[in-house]
XYZ file of C-alpha atoms in Angstrom:
373
model
C 19.815 -20.973 55.687
C 21.704 -20.186 58.921
C 25.401 -19.359 59.049
C 26.393 -22.702 60.586
C 24.705 -24.672 57.826
C 26.298 -22.517 55.127
C 29.704 -23.036 56.708
C 29.147 -26.802 56.837
C 28.113 -26.943 53.167
C 31.101 -24.821 52.170
C 33.460 -27.191 53.996
C 31.842 -30.223 52.362
C 32.162 -28.798 48.854
C 35.727 -27.715 49.588
C 36.599 -31.258 50.725
C 35.027 -32.704 47.555
C 36.955 -30.222 45.383
C 40.214 -31.169 47.135
C 39.541 -34.868 46.464
C 39.033 -34.237 42.741
C 42.120 -32.019 42.544
C 44.192 -34.753 44.195
C 42.795 -37.306 41.727
C 43.744 -35.051 38.822
C 47.278 -34.546 40.189
C 47.722 -38.299 40.646
C 46.450 -38.873 37.128
C 48.936 -36.418 35.652
C 51.959 -37.554 37.677
C 51.573 -41.341 37.847
C 51.768 -44.023 35.182
C 48.394 -45.080 33.733
C 49.126 -48.673 34.795
C 49.744 -47.661 38.417
C 47.995 -49.969 40.891
C 46.780 -46.961 42.895
C 44.905 -45.538 39.903
C 43.453 -48.976 39.133
C 42.180 -49.334 42.697
C 40.734 -45.811 42.648
C 38.825 -46.465 39.417
C 37.405 -49.805 40.498
C 36.664 -48.483 43.995
C 34.638 -45.602 42.543
C 32.665 -47.985 40.316
C 31.903 -50.309 43.221
C 30.963 -47.308 45.379
C 28.246 -46.384 42.903
C 26.772 -49.882 42.662
C 26.993 -50.343 46.456
C 25.168 -47.055 47.048
C 22.508 -48.056 44.499
C 22.042 -51.355 46.339
C 21.911 -49.546 49.680
C 19.124 -47.347 48.323
C 17.066 -50.488 47.849
C 18.163 -52.665 50.770
C 19.091 -50.059 53.351
C 16.673 -47.186 52.758
C 13.609 -48.973 51.353
C 13.981 -52.297 53.145
C 13.759 -54.460 50.018
C 16.140 -57.432 50.061
C 17.178 -57.660 46.413
C 20.023 -59.740 44.961
C 19.709 -58.812 41.310
C 22.327 -56.083 41.103
C 24.756 -58.103 38.981
C 22.000 -58.711 36.420
C 21.301 -54.993 36.031
C 25.028 -54.287 35.772
C 25.205 -56.896 32.994
C 22.384 -55.182 31.095
C 24.117 -51.824 31.442
C 27.482 -53.212 30.346
C 26.087 -54.929 27.239
C 23.964 -51.918 26.287
C 26.922 -49.574 26.525
C 29.303 -51.895 24.654
C 26.902 -52.550 21.768
C 25.905 -48.903 21.344
C 29.393 -47.370 21.525
C 31.132 -49.959 19.356
C 31.989 -48.267 16.027
C 29.861 -49.294 13.060
C 32.856 -50.388 11.000
C 33.905 -52.753 13.802
C 30.469 -54.360 13.862
C 30.530 -55.027 10.139
C 34.187 -56.095 9.852
C 33.659 -59.454 11.595
C 36.545 -58.667 13.952
C 34.129 -58.923 16.905
C 30.933 -60.489 15.534
C 32.662 -63.411 13.820
C 29.745 -65.834 14.021
C 26.849 -63.375 13.825
C 25.772 -60.362 11.829
C 25.250 -57.516 14.260
C 21.662 -56.314 14.287
C 22.522 -52.801 15.579
C 24.564 -51.051 12.896
C 24.762 -47.510 14.339
C 26.960 -46.238 17.177
C 26.649 -43.503 19.814
C 28.911 -41.426 22.018
C 30.051 -42.183 25.549
C 27.501 -40.122 27.444
C 24.547 -41.348 25.380
C 25.822 -44.896 25.904
C 25.996 -44.403 29.674
C 22.487 -42.936 29.782
C 21.134 -45.727 27.582
C 22.777 -48.314 29.844
C 20.952 -46.908 32.864
C 17.648 -46.591 31.035
C 17.775 -50.145 29.698
C 18.466 -51.516 33.178
C 15.640 -49.365 34.558
C 13.239 -50.678 31.887
C 13.998 -54.293 32.814
C 13.641 -53.401 36.498
C 10.219 -51.870 35.846
C 8.986 -54.986 34.016
C 10.454 -57.389 36.566
C 9.251 -55.324 39.502
C 5.603 -55.639 38.499
C 5.374 -59.265 39.697
C 8.339 -59.697 42.083
C 7.858 -56.605 44.258
C 4.668 -58.145 45.613
C 6.956 -60.651 47.338
C 8.720 -59.942 50.601
C 11.976 -60.702 52.369
C 13.693 -63.937 51.289
C 11.214 -64.599 48.481
C 12.090 -61.257 46.840
C 15.809 -62.028 47.188
C 15.375 -65.443 45.536
C 13.281 -63.974 42.703
C 15.769 -61.184 41.923
C 18.721 -63.573 42.161
C 16.946 -65.873 39.733
C 16.431 -62.965 37.348
C 20.154 -62.159 37.397
C 21.033 -65.747 36.519
C 18.371 -65.925 33.803
C 19.483 -62.695 32.144
C 23.088 -63.928 32.196
C 22.054 -67.144 30.442
C 19.889 -65.294 27.914
C 22.762 -62.983 26.944
C 24.763 -66.072 25.939
C 21.862 -67.519 23.939
C 22.676 -67.970 20.249
C 19.355 -66.470 19.199
C 20.478 -63.120 20.652
C 23.945 -63.494 19.119
C 23.355 -60.671 16.580
C 23.129 -58.300 19.564
C 25.102 -59.827 22.451
C 27.614 -61.847 20.368
C 26.481 -64.978 22.203
C 29.034 -66.366 24.640
C 31.859 -64.487 22.910
C 33.595 -61.353 24.109
C 32.453 -57.858 23.234
C 35.403 -55.524 22.732
C 36.693 -52.553 20.726
C 33.992 -50.233 22.091
C 34.803 -46.853 23.668
C 36.664 -47.659 26.871
C 38.314 -45.310 29.390
C 41.391 -44.763 27.225
C 39.301 -43.307 24.374
C 37.067 -40.941 26.342
C 37.597 -37.305 25.357
C 36.494 -34.025 26.908
C 33.168 -32.993 25.308
C 33.501 -30.898 22.114
C 37.268 -31.438 22.008
C 39.767 -34.140 21.068
C 41.583 -33.839 24.403
C 41.702 -37.190 26.269
C 39.699 -37.222 29.482
C 41.805 -38.454 32.453
C 40.284 -41.950 33.023
C 40.300 -41.940 36.831
C 38.888 -38.423 36.984
C 36.162 -39.385 34.488
C 35.070 -42.369 36.605
C 35.072 -40.236 39.762
C 33.000 -37.502 38.109
C 30.355 -39.895 36.746
C 30.169 -41.911 39.981
C 30.168 -38.728 42.083
C 27.285 -37.152 40.146
C 25.242 -40.351 40.382
C 25.873 -40.716 44.134
C 24.971 -37.042 44.624
C 21.654 -37.635 42.838
C 20.952 -40.609 45.124
C 21.735 -38.477 48.199
C 19.359 -35.752 46.992
C 16.670 -38.390 46.410
C 17.097 -39.844 49.898
C 16.758 -36.381 51.449
C 13.610 -35.611 49.434
C 9.996 -36.476 50.231
C 10.396 -39.698 48.227
C 13.372 -40.653 50.369
C 11.355 -40.112 53.531
C 8.629 -42.327 52.077
C 11.233 -45.033 51.351
C 12.427 -44.897 54.970
C 8.859 -45.053 56.250
C 8.256 -48.229 54.212
C 11.490 -49.694 55.589
C 10.552 -48.950 59.197
C 6.902 -50.054 59.128
C 4.888 -50.821 56.001
C 1.555 -50.811 57.840
C 2.173 -47.379 59.365
C 3.456 -46.042 56.032
C 0.335 -47.229 54.230
C -1.836 -45.685 56.950
C -0.078 -42.364 56.306
C -1.179 -42.515 52.661
C 2.009 -43.844 51.076
C 1.381 -46.074 48.065
C 3.575 -49.032 48.964
C 3.851 -50.699 45.572
C 4.414 -47.448 43.687
C 7.253 -46.353 45.948
C 8.830 -49.816 45.987
C 8.728 -49.887 42.204
C 10.229 -46.394 42.069
C 13.074 -47.358 44.408
C 13.698 -50.572 42.449
C 13.820 -48.759 39.092
C 16.091 -45.949 40.318
C 18.458 -48.403 42.012
C 18.648 -50.448 38.814
C 19.236 -47.324 36.706
C 22.396 -46.483 38.629
C 23.433 -50.154 38.693
C 23.217 -50.104 34.892
C 25.485 -47.051 34.744
C 27.967 -48.731 37.084
C 27.903 -51.784 34.793
C 28.747 -49.552 31.834
C 31.629 -47.989 33.802
C 32.881 -51.465 34.683
C 32.802 -52.402 30.992
C 34.851 -49.287 30.195
C 37.300 -50.205 32.952
C 37.718 -53.857 31.904
C 37.914 -53.173 28.119
C 35.896 -56.338 27.401
C 32.421 -57.592 28.279
C 31.264 -61.178 28.715
C 28.241 -62.489 30.575
C 30.372 -64.875 32.641
C 31.891 -61.873 34.433
C 28.547 -61.036 36.058
C 27.932 -64.107 38.171
C 25.959 -64.143 41.421
C 29.278 -63.856 43.276
C 29.448 -60.241 42.124
C 26.133 -59.501 43.845
C 27.395 -61.146 47.032
C 30.516 -58.959 46.912
C 28.365 -55.833 46.597
C 26.100 -56.987 49.427
C 29.175 -57.640 51.568
C 30.391 -54.095 50.899
C 27.008 -52.678 51.909
C 26.966 -54.705 55.144
C 30.564 -53.795 56.033
C 29.940 -50.106 55.369
C 26.619 -50.039 57.161
C 23.113 -50.702 55.873
C 21.532 -47.278 55.485
C 24.780 -45.294 55.185
C 25.892 -43.761 51.882
C 29.339 -42.746 53.134
C 29.720 -46.202 54.720
C 29.164 -47.884 51.347
C 31.781 -45.632 49.717
C 34.365 -46.237 52.448
C 33.763 -49.991 52.414
C 34.046 -50.118 48.609
C 37.508 -48.592 48.545
C 38.564 -50.662 51.558
C 37.322 -53.881 49.933
C 38.989 -53.207 46.571
C 42.242 -52.053 48.192
C 42.536 -55.160 50.359
C 41.466 -57.701 47.763
C 43.164 -56.202 44.695
C 46.283 -54.552 46.101
C 47.513 -54.835 49.684
C 47.021 -58.596 50.030
C 48.099 -59.478 46.505
C 51.529 -60.613 47.713
C 49.944 -63.459 49.678
C 49.277 -65.208 46.359
C 52.799 -64.615 45.058
C 55.042 -66.061 47.785
C 56.116 -62.745 49.325
C 54.308 -60.366 51.682
C 55.605 -57.366 53.693
C 59.177 -58.317 52.836
C 58.718 -61.906 54.024
C 59.465 -64.643 51.496
C 57.482 -67.780 52.311
C 56.516 -69.567 49.090
C 55.418 -72.659 51.022
C 52.919 -70.568 53.025
C 52.078 -67.651 50.727
C 50.600 -69.423 47.739
C 47.647 -68.999 45.397
C 44.397 -68.691 47.355
C 45.992 -67.694 50.685
C 44.942 -64.098 50.059
C 41.271 -65.099 50.220
C 41.808 -66.837 53.562
C 43.411 -63.762 55.135
C 40.815 -61.499 53.548
C 37.994 -63.614 55.019
C 39.555 -63.352 58.482
C 39.780 -59.560 58.134
C 36.103 -59.408 57.171
C 35.172 -61.536 60.198
C 37.131 -59.202 62.496
C 35.402 -56.140 61.018
C 31.971 -57.725 61.454
C 32.757 -58.750 65.052
C 33.925 -55.296 66.110
C 31.443 -53.377 63.946
C 28.263 -55.439 64.137
C 26.271 -52.739 62.321
C 29.029 -51.941 59.861
C 31.724 -49.295 59.917
C 29.240 -46.404 59.873
C 26.058 -48.165 61.018
C 23.173 -46.081 59.693
C 25.074 -42.815 60.228
C 26.863 -40.632 57.710
C 30.413 -39.352 57.766
C 30.406 -35.673 58.713
C 32.885 -33.038 59.834
C 31.161 -32.876 63.230
C 31.484 -36.629 63.667
C 35.195 -36.515 62.780
C 35.724 -33.632 65.198
C 33.920 -35.491 67.998
C 35.999 -38.618 67.321
C 39.284 -36.759 67.796
C 37.921 -34.952 70.844
C 37.014 -38.275 72.466
C 40.453 -39.658 71.605
C 42.153 -36.652 73.231
C 39.907 -36.955 76.298
C 40.798 -40.639 76.748
C 44.476 -39.862 76.337
C 44.373 -37.050 78.937
C 42.551 -39.322 81.405
C 45.192 -42.007 81.026
C 47.961 -39.448 81.523
C 46.204 -38.101 84.642
C 45.912 -41.605 86.134
C 49.580 -42.291 85.407
């Protein structure tokens, strides 16, 4: 490895370490109910699911709309497995059913099981649907997400899913402890660590020989097959891996929300994730992460006053009323799409060289304007 590459990697890891140190400082100095910490947690969760969707849609070229369904599977798996046994038998949660699963697991086993269960469903569903292409694949995966949501509310599965009732009192973010100790794990830092490790694994996969095969399938299936790439096998692999990380993100969302119900995972959630991927750039990991935090910040925080009668110090209850936030948010999205037709990052990744070049171009433009003046 040459000196320049080592220096670049060192800077990247230093930047990542600084981000996690800042998160820890914010966690220790701010109130747990702070809106900033809430946005950071939800933004990290949506970053993971957006990156998992980008792996499928952006890097493999498979137009899937089943992400919400896999998140639902992960959320239910985690909630059922980590709910204490005495809670399951006390009828405080399963009031109308007798829970079939009487044992409980820890947080990390629950997260892994959530991903594996989603991956198992993806493998079974992928056998027939991955032979479809384009819009037909999207319709099939969207149909799966709606079917799995309806099945989870089915009374027959009530002893596991609690039917249409809420699942609660499982291990959420406030009860996570540092392994082998009783010290509480800072919730925001925990979400960032789990999401960061998962995104890192996806990045390593994309830069491996399997990732190059995924990109070849995306660019030209005929040429990829002629090169000896097994199309169905690699599509199935991409579909299963994407669903695995979607399941983990669903478990993290369950930990963040403190309750789980199938109605939370409607098709609108998939459309939100797809919107994040498009805004960030199809085929860009860093673009998906940036767009996730931008989307959550705008929709959950900065524009919240538009629904409450006051915004930026302006009191206008006749104008700023419930629902006005969505109108303004839609206009912002339209502006972003108009000025960034390929997304914020396109198919490129955020790098130190790219940031340096951006500021150099800005300085060059400024010096030219000053020279003309």
